[in-house]
Each structure stands twice: as structure tokens, then as C-alpha cells.
Amino acid sequence: MGERSDAPTYSLTGEDGGADQYYTDVAVFTDEVLEKLHEDQSISKFSQYIALRKLEVWDHNIYALELLMIGVLWNVYSSRATAGSVYMGKLLSSLYALRSRSQEARRVVDRLKGIAGTSVLARRRHVDERIQLHSFAKLLGWLRASGEFEQESRRLKVWLDFLRGLPEKESEGILQRAVRKAVWFERRSLECLGRYTSNVDTYIENNRQRLRWQENRIFCSRNRVEYHLNMVGAEIMNQVFYDGFHAAPGKIVFLPICMRNKTAGKCQAVQEGPGYVCRRCSKTCRVQEVTALAEVYSCKVLMIPHASTAFGQERIRVGEVGIIGVACVLNLISGGYKAREMGYLPQCVLLHYSGCVLHWHREGIETSIDMERLERSLREGQT
Ligand code: SF4
């Protein structure tokens, strides 16, 4: 299989159908990004704040990613965030908690989400505003109200609290430097990773009308720079959680449902907890292939219908289970945070391209991954 030209937004594969070049490019670029971000003293100051407040300690490189995320999300969403009503945002964010109550509640809330995403949350101010503490707080409100950035906004709230404790001049200096770094990142990431995301703008343009009033409008319209941020974010998280993942006694592979090659009615997988276990009804199905491979390493595979429900409701004790999450690019950072929040130690393998019927493609494209990369994670996880 060669390069996938019909992939809706991104594709990691080259002409040989492999993603080796992508993984080399993203590793080199991530080193450059981290070097650039660590020039900023605010990361070590933030880490002192975490220690002082006895909050859960993560890693300097995750804090660096978060600083960059502040700037990137500001550059993409500030014109919408500063135009919206704070009260409407609060109302919307509180609605999302109702989604887990029942299928019907989910349908109603998703309908409202679609309406809000095309109306109140889509309004823009056409005046450039410099980032300040109060406008950063508004950005977080908008991110929460969008229903798409639950994990990111939770992490960035810790930054907001940290910044509120600093003299105003200092906190605004940090925010403005984050925005400048994001401007650099947008330009540089296009040079280093742009070849993998060349269909994003066309996809957004061609689907603008179709996505109006749809629950996934904001998700499917995310900017190219957000794809690049997720690519770098996944690389950072894989490095940070590597040791913990390998030390964990239990391992699970989570696969998205778009990897199976039959429709829901014909697939024989059986439900187990938050996911489905493959019954291997098709020799050509990629889920079957992964399940057979994981079995060699005594590792369980669960197929997950939607990223938001991947980990169920129960937290587990940190250190007990490592997961390999297979996901499309836009779910990488939020998926990594969510996994860690629920107690899992994540490693991720990227889908070669996006293609699920839920979000990206009318009929759905069967998606694939780098099997060698997956096997390496499984093998190393044994030692
Ligand atoms: S092989 Fe597994 S995932 Fe694929 S269609 Fe059959 S039961 Fe479903």
C-alpha cells in the first residue's frame, strides 16, 4: 500500500506505505522544540510551584508542552474566546457532565453542542487582543464550553492558578512569551511536519457547510498547527511515560473501532467493560492481526468505540497497567492526559491516517498502523 491520497486530513505514510520517515522527522523536531521551550525560566518556576503546592509532579517536558499549548490555543481560538459570553460558556461546560447519564441525554447534549459550536462559540472579535490573565481565563472558559478540550483546559487551569500568584507584569510576560513561541512553532512545524498534514486546509474548506450544526464541528475543523502540536505532544508523552509503561505488570492495547474491516452489524466482537474483544472472524481484519500479535506477548486488546469512553469510569492504581493507545493525531494529547488521570501509563501509536465514519469519511476508511512499532512496544514491555 502506498501513500494514501484520499486520507481526509493527515497521512503519515510515504510512497512505500511506511511511516519510518515520519517518526524520524517528529523525533528530530521534538528535540528542537524542547530546546527552544526550555530557554524559558517559567518552566522551572512552574515546577517549583507544583512542588510547593504538593500537586502531582509530572515532568519538565510536559510542563514545556503545556506552555506551548497556551500559546498555540491562544493563537487559534482567542478571537472566538474573547467574543463569547462567560455565562453561556459556564452553562455549556456544565451540560457536558450530563452526557454520561444515558444515551438520550448524550443525544440531546450533543445536539446542543452542535448548535453552540456553530453559533455562540463561533462568534469572533475582529480586534487582535494581547494575551493577559483575564483573557487567558476567558480562553479556558471557551475551551471548556467547546466540549473538546476537557483534559487540556484542566491542565491549563493549574497554569492559570500559578500565574495568578505572580506579579501581574511577570505573569503577562510569561503568557506573551508563550504566544511568541507558538508563532515560531507554527512556522517551524509547517517546515518540519507540514508534508504530513497537507490535506487539512482543503478538508476544512470542503466540509464547512456539511459540519454546520454538527456535534463534531469544532473537532473536525481544527487547525494544522494543532495537528503538529499533537504530534510533538505524543512524542513527548511517549518519552516521559516510557519507563513507567515498561515497569507496569499489566498491559492493554486500545484500538479504535475504525480499524476493523466489517460494519458494526457483521463484526463478531463481544463487549467487555468499556470496549470490545475481537472474535477474529476475518483473517484480513487489522484488529484481528493486532489481537493475534498481542496474544504472543500475553497482552489484551480492547477495541474502543469512542475516545471519550476509552477508560471507563474507574481509576486504577498508578503503575499497575501500561497501555498502548492507538489513536488519530487529534486525540493524542487529550488521550495521554486522560489515560494518566485514570492511572494508566500510556504509550501511543498513531493511526497512519484518519478515516472513521463518525468524524472523517462518509463510508469510513479502514485505518492502519505501524505494526513494527507496535510490536516493539509490546516486546520491550516484556522486559
Ligand atoms: S476480526 Fe475482530 S474486529 Fe475484525 S470484524 Fe471480526 S470480530 Fe470484528
Short mmCIF file of C-alpha atoms and ligand atoms in Angstrom, two decimals:
data_model
loop_
_atom_site.label_atom_id
_atom_site.label_comp_id
_atom_site.label_asym_id
_atom_site.label_seq_id
_atom_site.Cartn_x
_atom_site.Cartn_y
_atom_site.Cartn_z
CA MET A 1 0.00 0.00 0.00
CA GLY A 2 1.42 3.38 -0.96
CA GLU A 3 0.77 6.94 0.09
CA ARG A 4 -2.88 7.47 0.97
CA SER A 5 -4.02 10.42 -1.14
CA ASP A 6 -7.69 10.09 -0.11
CA ALA A 7 -6.89 10.38 3.62
CA PRO A 8 -9.16 13.20 4.80
CA THR A 9 -6.68 15.33 6.73
CA TYR A 10 -3.30 13.85 7.62
CA SER A 11 -1.26 10.90 6.45
CA LEU A 12 1.98 9.63 7.94
CA THR A 13 2.83 7.25 5.13
CA GLY A 14 5.30 7.75 2.32
CA GLU A 15 5.26 6.16 -1.11
CA ASP A 16 6.30 2.80 0.37
CA GLY A 17 3.27 2.83 2.69
CA GLY A 18 5.53 3.05 5.78
CA ALA A 19 5.81 5.77 8.39
CA ASP A 20 9.53 5.50 9.27
CA GLN A 21 10.34 8.91 7.83
CA TYR A 22 7.52 10.48 9.85
CA TYR A 23 8.81 9.00 13.10
CA THR A 24 12.34 10.23 12.35
CA ASP A 25 11.10 13.72 11.47
CA VAL A 26 8.91 14.08 14.53
CA ALA A 27 11.67 12.89 16.89
CA VAL A 28 14.19 15.39 15.49
CA PHE A 29 11.68 18.24 15.54
CA THR A 30 10.56 17.44 19.11
CA ASP A 31 14.17 17.79 20.32
CA GLU A 32 14.35 21.20 18.64
CA VAL A 33 11.03 22.28 20.18
CA LEU A 34 12.03 21.20 23.68
CA GLU A 35 15.34 23.03 23.43
CA LYS A 36 13.54 26.18 22.39
CA LEU A 37 10.92 25.89 25.14
CA HIS A 38 13.40 25.20 27.93
CA GLU A 39 15.07 28.55 27.24
CA ASP A 40 12.16 29.92 29.28
CA GLN A 41 12.71 30.11 33.03
CA SER A 42 8.99 29.91 33.72
CA ILE A 43 9.01 26.12 33.32
CA SER A 44 11.26 25.57 36.34
CA LYS A 45 9.32 28.22 38.25
CA PHE A 46 6.09 26.37 37.45
CA SER A 47 7.61 23.12 38.63
CA GLN A 48 8.62 24.76 41.94
CA TYR A 49 5.01 25.91 42.31
CA ILE A 50 3.78 22.33 41.75
CA ALA A 51 6.16 21.03 44.44
CA LEU A 52 5.26 23.82 46.87
CA ARG A 53 1.54 23.24 46.45
CA LYS A 54 2.08 19.46 46.77
CA LEU A 55 0.30 18.91 43.46
CA GLU A 56 1.03 15.79 41.47
CA VAL A 57 4.51 16.10 39.99
CA TRP A 58 4.77 15.33 36.29
CA ASP A 59 7.77 16.16 34.17
CA HIS A 60 9.51 19.31 32.95
CA ASN A 61 8.94 18.32 29.35
CA ILE A 62 5.19 18.01 29.93
CA TYR A 63 5.22 21.49 31.52
CA ALA A 64 7.10 22.77 28.47
CA LEU A 65 4.44 21.23 26.21
CA GLU A 66 1.76 22.99 28.27
CA LEU A 67 3.46 26.35 27.94
CA LEU A 68 3.50 25.88 24.18
CA MET A 69 -0.13 24.74 24.27
CA ILE A 70 -1.15 28.01 25.93
CA GLY A 71 0.32 29.96 23.03
CA VAL A 72 -0.98 27.68 20.27
CA LEU A 73 -4.53 27.57 21.62
CA TRP A 74 -4.48 31.33 22.15
CA ASN A 75 -3.40 31.95 18.57
CA VAL A 76 -6.08 29.63 17.18
CA TYR A 77 -9.05 30.42 19.44
CA SER A 78 -8.57 33.84 21.09
CA SER A 79 -10.75 35.70 18.59
CA ARG A 80 -13.62 33.33 19.45
CA ALA A 81 -12.83 33.04 23.16
CA THR A 82 -12.83 36.78 23.77
CA ALA A 83 -16.08 37.30 21.84
CA GLY A 84 -18.21 34.81 23.79
CA SER A 85 -20.26 35.23 26.93
CA VAL A 86 -18.70 33.86 30.12
CA TYR A 87 -22.10 32.75 31.45
CA MET A 88 -23.03 30.90 28.29
CA GLY A 89 -19.65 29.17 28.44
CA LYS A 90 -20.26 28.08 32.05
CA LEU A 91 -23.70 26.79 31.17
CA LEU A 92 -22.38 24.75 28.27
CA SER A 93 -19.49 23.27 30.27
CA SER A 94 -21.86 22.11 32.99
CA LEU A 95 -24.07 20.39 30.40
CA TYR A 96 -21.31 18.04 29.24
CA ALA A 97 -21.27 16.28 32.59
CA LEU A 98 -24.83 15.07 31.83
CA ARG A 99 -23.71 13.16 28.75
CA SER A 100 -22.67 10.06 30.67
CA ARG A 101 -26.17 9.68 32.23
CA SER A 102 -27.90 7.96 29.31
CA GLN A 103 -27.90 7.57 25.54
CA GLU A 104 -30.81 10.00 25.29
CA ALA A 105 -29.03 12.62 27.46
CA ARG A 106 -25.96 12.24 25.27
CA ARG A 107 -28.00 12.79 22.11
CA VAL A 108 -29.61 15.95 23.49
CA VAL A 109 -26.35 17.41 24.80
CA ASP A 110 -24.55 16.61 21.52
CA ARG A 111 -27.31 18.36 19.62
CA LEU A 112 -26.85 21.46 21.80
CA LYS A 113 -23.10 21.19 21.36
CA GLY A 114 -23.55 21.27 17.58
CA ILE A 115 -25.80 24.33 17.79
CA ALA A 116 -23.42 26.14 20.16
CA GLY A 117 -20.38 25.25 18.04
CA THR A 118 -21.98 26.89 15.02
CA SER A 119 -23.48 29.91 16.82
CA VAL A 120 -22.31 31.30 20.17
CA LEU A 121 -18.92 29.59 20.17
CA ALA A 122 -18.21 30.55 16.56
CA ARG A 123 -18.59 34.33 17.02
CA ARG A 124 -15.33 36.20 16.53
CA ARG A 125 -13.92 39.52 17.60
CA HIS A 126 -12.03 41.11 14.79
CA VAL A 127 -9.65 43.02 17.02
CA ASP A 128 -6.33 41.48 17.97
CA GLU A 129 -6.03 41.32 21.72
CA ARG A 130 -2.79 40.85 23.63
CA ILE A 131 -2.94 37.90 25.95
CA GLN A 132 -3.46 38.91 29.57
CA LEU A 133 -4.51 36.98 32.66
CA HIS A 134 -8.20 37.77 32.28
CA SER A 135 -8.23 36.91 28.57
CA PHE A 136 -6.33 33.67 29.24
CA ALA A 137 -9.07 32.82 31.77
CA LYS A 138 -11.65 33.53 29.05
CA LEU A 139 -9.80 31.23 26.68
CA LEU A 140 -10.01 28.41 29.24
CA GLY A 141 -13.74 29.08 29.62
CA TRP A 142 -14.21 28.83 25.85
CA LEU A 143 -12.15 25.63 25.64
CA ARG A 144 -14.31 24.05 28.34
CA ALA A 145 -17.50 25.27 26.68
CA SER A 146 -16.45 23.74 23.35
CA GLY A 147 -16.55 20.26 24.93
CA GLU A 148 -13.37 19.32 23.04
CA PHE A 149 -10.60 20.29 25.44
CA GLU A 150 -11.63 18.85 28.78
CA GLN A 151 -8.19 17.49 29.64
CA GLU A 152 -6.19 20.36 28.20
CA SER A 153 -8.28 23.01 29.97
CA ARG A 154 -7.94 21.14 33.25
CA ARG A 155 -4.14 21.15 32.96
CA LEU A 156 -4.02 24.77 31.84
CA LYS A 157 -6.15 25.78 34.84
CA VAL A 158 -3.15 24.79 37.01
CA TRP A 159 -1.11 27.25 34.95
CA LEU A 160 -3.74 29.94 35.44
CA ASP A 161 -3.61 29.46 39.22
CA PHE A 162 0.18 29.60 39.12
CA LEU A 163 0.14 32.80 37.05
CA ARG A 164 -2.42 34.43 39.34
CA GLY A 165 0.03 34.11 42.21
CA LEU A 166 2.74 36.08 40.38
CA PRO A 167 3.10 39.84 39.99
CA GLU A 168 0.97 40.94 37.01
CA LYS A 169 3.92 42.05 34.93
CA GLU A 170 5.65 38.72 35.37
CA SER A 171 2.58 36.60 34.58
CA GLU A 172 1.80 38.60 31.46
CA GLY A 173 5.42 38.33 30.36
CA ILE A 174 5.15 34.52 30.59
CA LEU A 175 1.89 34.47 28.62
CA GLN A 176 3.27 36.73 25.92
CA ARG A 177 6.42 34.66 25.55
CA ALA A 178 4.22 31.55 25.21
CA VAL A 179 2.37 33.23 22.35
CA ARG A 180 5.65 34.20 20.64
CA LYS A 181 6.93 30.63 20.98
CA ALA A 182 3.69 29.40 19.42
CA VAL A 183 4.15 31.74 16.46
CA TRP A 184 7.63 30.26 15.96
CA PHE A 185 6.21 26.74 16.40
CA GLU A 186 3.52 27.28 13.78
CA ARG A 187 6.06 28.37 11.16
CA ARG A 188 8.70 25.80 12.01
CA SER A 189 6.28 22.88 12.37
CA LEU A 190 4.96 23.58 8.90
CA GLU A 191 8.51 23.22 7.56
CA CYS A 192 9.22 20.04 9.53
CA LEU A 193 5.85 18.25 9.64
CA GLY A 194 3.72 20.06 7.06
CA ARG A 195 4.14 17.33 4.46
CA TYR A 196 2.05 15.02 6.67
CA THR A 197 -0.87 17.42 7.10
CA SER A 198 -1.22 18.86 3.62
CA ASN A 199 -4.92 17.92 3.27
CA VAL A 200 -6.14 19.62 6.46
CA ASP A 201 -6.99 23.05 4.99
CA THR A 202 -8.75 21.56 1.95
CA TYR A 203 -10.75 19.24 4.18
CA ILE A 204 -11.93 22.15 6.35
CA GLU A 205 -12.81 24.25 3.31
CA ASN A 206 -14.71 21.43 1.57
CA ASN A 207 -16.63 20.41 4.68
CA ARG A 208 -17.50 23.81 6.11
CA GLN A 209 -21.19 23.56 5.13
CA ARG A 210 -21.56 19.87 5.99
CA LEU A 211 -20.20 20.42 9.51
CA ARG A 212 -22.58 23.27 10.37
CA TRP A 213 -24.70 22.35 13.43
CA GLN A 214 -22.79 19.07 13.83
CA GLU A 215 -21.58 17.95 17.24
CA ASN A 216 -18.06 17.37 15.85
CA ARG A 217 -17.76 20.72 14.01
CA ILE A 218 -15.00 22.15 16.23
CA PHE A 219 -13.11 18.85 16.40
CA CYS A 220 -13.14 18.29 12.63
CA SER A 221 -12.19 21.91 11.89
CA ARG A 222 -9.05 22.00 14.00
CA ASN A 223 -6.09 23.85 12.51
CA ARG A 224 -2.99 22.36 11.02
CA VAL A 225 -0.84 23.70 13.86
CA GLU A 226 -2.98 21.69 16.31
CA TYR A 227 -2.13 18.50 14.41
CA HIS A 228 1.55 19.40 14.72
CA LEU A 229 1.15 20.19 18.42
CA ASN A 230 -0.41 16.76 18.97
CA MET A 231 2.35 15.03 17.02
CA VAL A 232 5.02 16.67 19.16
CA GLY A 233 2.91 16.18 22.31
CA ALA A 234 2.63 12.45 21.66
CA GLU A 235 6.36 12.18 21.16
CA ILE A 236 6.98 13.98 24.48
CA MET A 237 4.45 11.84 26.34
CA ASN A 238 5.93 8.63 24.92
CA GLN A 239 9.35 9.67 26.23
CA VAL A 240 8.06 10.78 29.63
CA PHE A 241 5.92 7.68 30.33
CA TYR A 242 8.28 5.14 28.73
CA ASP A 243 9.86 3.81 31.95
CA GLY A 244 6.58 3.62 33.86
CA PHE A 245 4.88 1.83 30.98
CA HIS A 246 7.60 -0.79 30.79
CA ALA A 247 7.67 -1.35 34.54
CA ALA A 248 3.88 -1.85 34.79
CA PRO A 249 2.97 -5.54 35.30
CA GLY A 250 -0.26 -5.37 33.23
CA LYS A 251 -0.54 -4.23 29.61
CA ILE A 252 -3.53 -3.49 27.39
CA VAL A 253 -3.71 -2.31 23.79
CA PHE A 254 -6.58 0.05 22.98
CA LEU A 255 -7.61 0.16 19.34
CA PRO A 256 -10.11 2.48 17.68
CA ILE A 257 -13.11 0.83 16.08
CA CYS A 258 -12.24 2.30 12.66
CA MET A 259 -9.52 -0.35 12.32
CA ARG A 260 -11.93 -3.24 11.83
CA ASN A 261 -12.86 -4.21 8.30
CA LYS A 262 -16.55 -5.08 8.82
CA THR A 263 -19.56 -3.00 9.70
CA ALA A 264 -20.98 -2.98 13.25
CA GLY A 265 -23.69 -5.47 12.23
CA LYS A 266 -21.22 -8.01 10.85
CA CYS A 267 -18.31 -7.66 13.29
CA GLN A 268 -18.41 -10.51 15.85
CA ALA A 269 -16.54 -8.69 18.64
CA VAL A 270 -18.05 -9.01 22.11
CA GLN A 271 -18.42 -6.23 24.63
CA GLU A 272 -16.15 -6.25 27.66
CA GLY A 273 -16.03 -3.26 30.02
CA PRO A 274 -15.57 -0.05 28.05
CA GLY A 275 -14.61 -1.86 24.84
CA TYR A 276 -14.97 -4.89 22.60
CA VAL A 277 -12.84 -8.02 22.31
CA CYS A 278 -12.24 -9.26 18.77
CA ARG A 279 -13.54 -12.77 17.94
CA ARG A 280 -11.27 -12.99 14.91
CA CYS A 281 -13.99 -13.51 12.35
CA SER A 282 -11.93 -12.09 9.48
CA LYS A 283 -8.38 -13.02 8.56
CA THR A 284 -7.84 -9.73 6.73
CA CYS A 285 -9.06 -7.51 9.58
CA ARG A 286 -6.32 -5.39 11.17
CA VAL A 287 -7.86 -5.72 14.61
CA GLN A 288 -7.56 -9.47 14.25
CA GLU A 289 -3.92 -9.02 13.23
CA VAL A 290 -3.15 -6.88 16.29
CA THR A 291 -5.06 -9.26 18.59
CA ALA A 292 -3.01 -12.23 17.32
CA LEU A 293 0.23 -10.29 17.75
CA ALA A 294 -0.63 -9.11 21.28
CA GLU A 295 -1.52 -12.66 22.30
CA VAL A 296 2.10 -13.68 21.69
CA TYR A 297 3.04 -11.17 24.39
CA SER A 298 0.12 -12.15 26.69
CA CYS A 299 -1.37 -8.76 26.21
CA LYS A 300 -5.06 -7.97 25.96
CA VAL A 301 -6.58 -5.92 23.14
CA LEU A 302 -9.74 -3.85 23.50
CA MET A 303 -11.47 -2.12 20.63
CA ILE A 304 -12.91 1.23 21.76
CA PRO A 305 -15.94 2.85 20.12
CA HIS A 306 -15.10 6.42 21.14
CA ALA A 307 -12.02 8.07 22.65
CA SER A 308 -14.11 9.77 25.37
CA THR A 309 -15.18 6.43 26.89
CA ALA A 310 -11.92 4.55 26.46
CA PHE A 311 -11.00 4.13 30.12
CA GLY A 312 -14.40 3.55 31.72
CA GLN A 313 -15.26 5.28 34.99
CA GLU A 314 -12.92 3.64 37.46
CA ARG A 315 -9.46 4.90 38.24
CA ILE A 316 -6.79 2.29 38.79
CA ARG A 317 -3.68 2.49 40.93
CA VAL A 318 -0.86 4.27 39.03
CA GLY A 319 1.86 1.85 37.98
CA GLU A 320 -0.28 -1.28 37.64
CA VAL A 321 -1.25 -1.10 33.98
CA GLY A 322 0.55 0.27 30.96
CA ILE A 323 -1.47 0.90 27.84
CA ILE A 324 -0.64 1.24 24.21
CA GLY A 325 -3.24 3.60 22.81
CA VAL A 326 -3.72 3.62 19.07
CA ALA A 327 -5.34 6.89 18.09
CA CYS A 328 -5.66 9.50 15.40
CA VAL A 329 -3.50 12.59 15.74
CA LEU A 330 -6.06 14.97 17.23
CA ASN A 331 -6.75 12.65 20.18
CA LEU A 332 -3.16 12.13 21.23
CA ILE A 333 -2.61 14.81 23.87
CA SER A 334 -6.07 14.56 25.42
CA GLY A 335 -5.87 10.74 25.32
CA GLY A 336 -2.46 10.76 27.03
CA TYR A 337 -3.69 13.06 29.80
CA LYS A 338 -6.90 11.08 30.25
CA ALA A 339 -5.02 7.78 30.44
CA ARG A 340 -2.67 9.17 33.06
CA GLU A 341 -5.55 10.71 35.01
CA MET A 342 -7.23 7.29 35.22
CA GLY A 343 -3.98 5.72 36.46
CA TYR A 344 -2.68 4.15 33.23
CA LEU A 345 0.83 4.66 31.92
CA PRO A 346 0.43 5.36 28.24
CA GLN A 347 2.43 4.86 25.09
CA CYS A 348 0.81 5.77 21.84
CA VAL A 349 0.98 4.51 18.29
CA LEU A 350 -0.52 6.82 15.69
CA LEU A 351 -3.05 5.78 13.10
CA HIS A 352 -1.42 6.25 9.72
CA TYR A 353 -4.35 8.47 8.72
CA SER A 354 -7.77 9.45 9.98
CA GLY A 355 -10.74 7.75 8.41
CA CYS A 356 -13.55 6.87 10.82
CA VAL A 357 -17.10 7.19 9.64
CA LEU A 358 -18.01 9.04 12.84
CA HIS A 359 -15.84 12.04 12.04
CA TRP A 360 -13.99 12.00 8.78
CA HIS A 361 -15.33 9.94 5.95
CA ARG A 362 -18.81 9.26 4.56
CA GLU A 363 -18.26 5.49 4.23
CA GLY A 364 -15.27 5.27 6.54
CA ILE A 365 -11.73 4.29 5.50
CA GLU A 366 -10.27 1.24 7.23
CA THR A 367 -7.27 2.66 9.08
CA SER A 368 -3.86 1.11 9.76
CA ILE A 369 -0.79 1.50 11.94
CA ASP A 370 2.92 0.76 12.02
CA MET A 371 2.84 -2.89 13.19
CA GLU A 372 6.59 -3.00 13.76
CA ARG A 373 6.35 -0.06 16.13
CA LEU A 374 3.52 -1.73 17.99
CA GLU A 375 5.43 -4.98 18.25
CA ARG A 376 8.50 -3.14 19.55
CA SER A 377 6.41 -1.60 22.35
CA LEU A 378 4.91 -4.99 23.19
CA ARG A 379 8.30 -6.71 23.13
CA GLU A 380 10.06 -4.08 25.22
CA GLY A 381 7.11 -4.11 27.60
CA GLN A 382 8.00 -7.72 28.46
CA THR A 383 11.43 -6.88 29.83
S1 SF4 B 1 -11.86 -9.76 13.04
FE1 SF4 B 1 -12.49 -8.97 15.02
S2 SF4 B 1 -12.69 -6.74 14.85
FE2 SF4 B 1 -12.48 -7.61 12.77
S3 SF4 B 1 -14.59 -7.75 12.12
FE3 SF4 B 1 -14.07 -9.76 13.05
S4 SF4 B 1 -14.57 -9.64 15.24
FE4 SF4 B 1 -14.68 -7.56 14.35
#
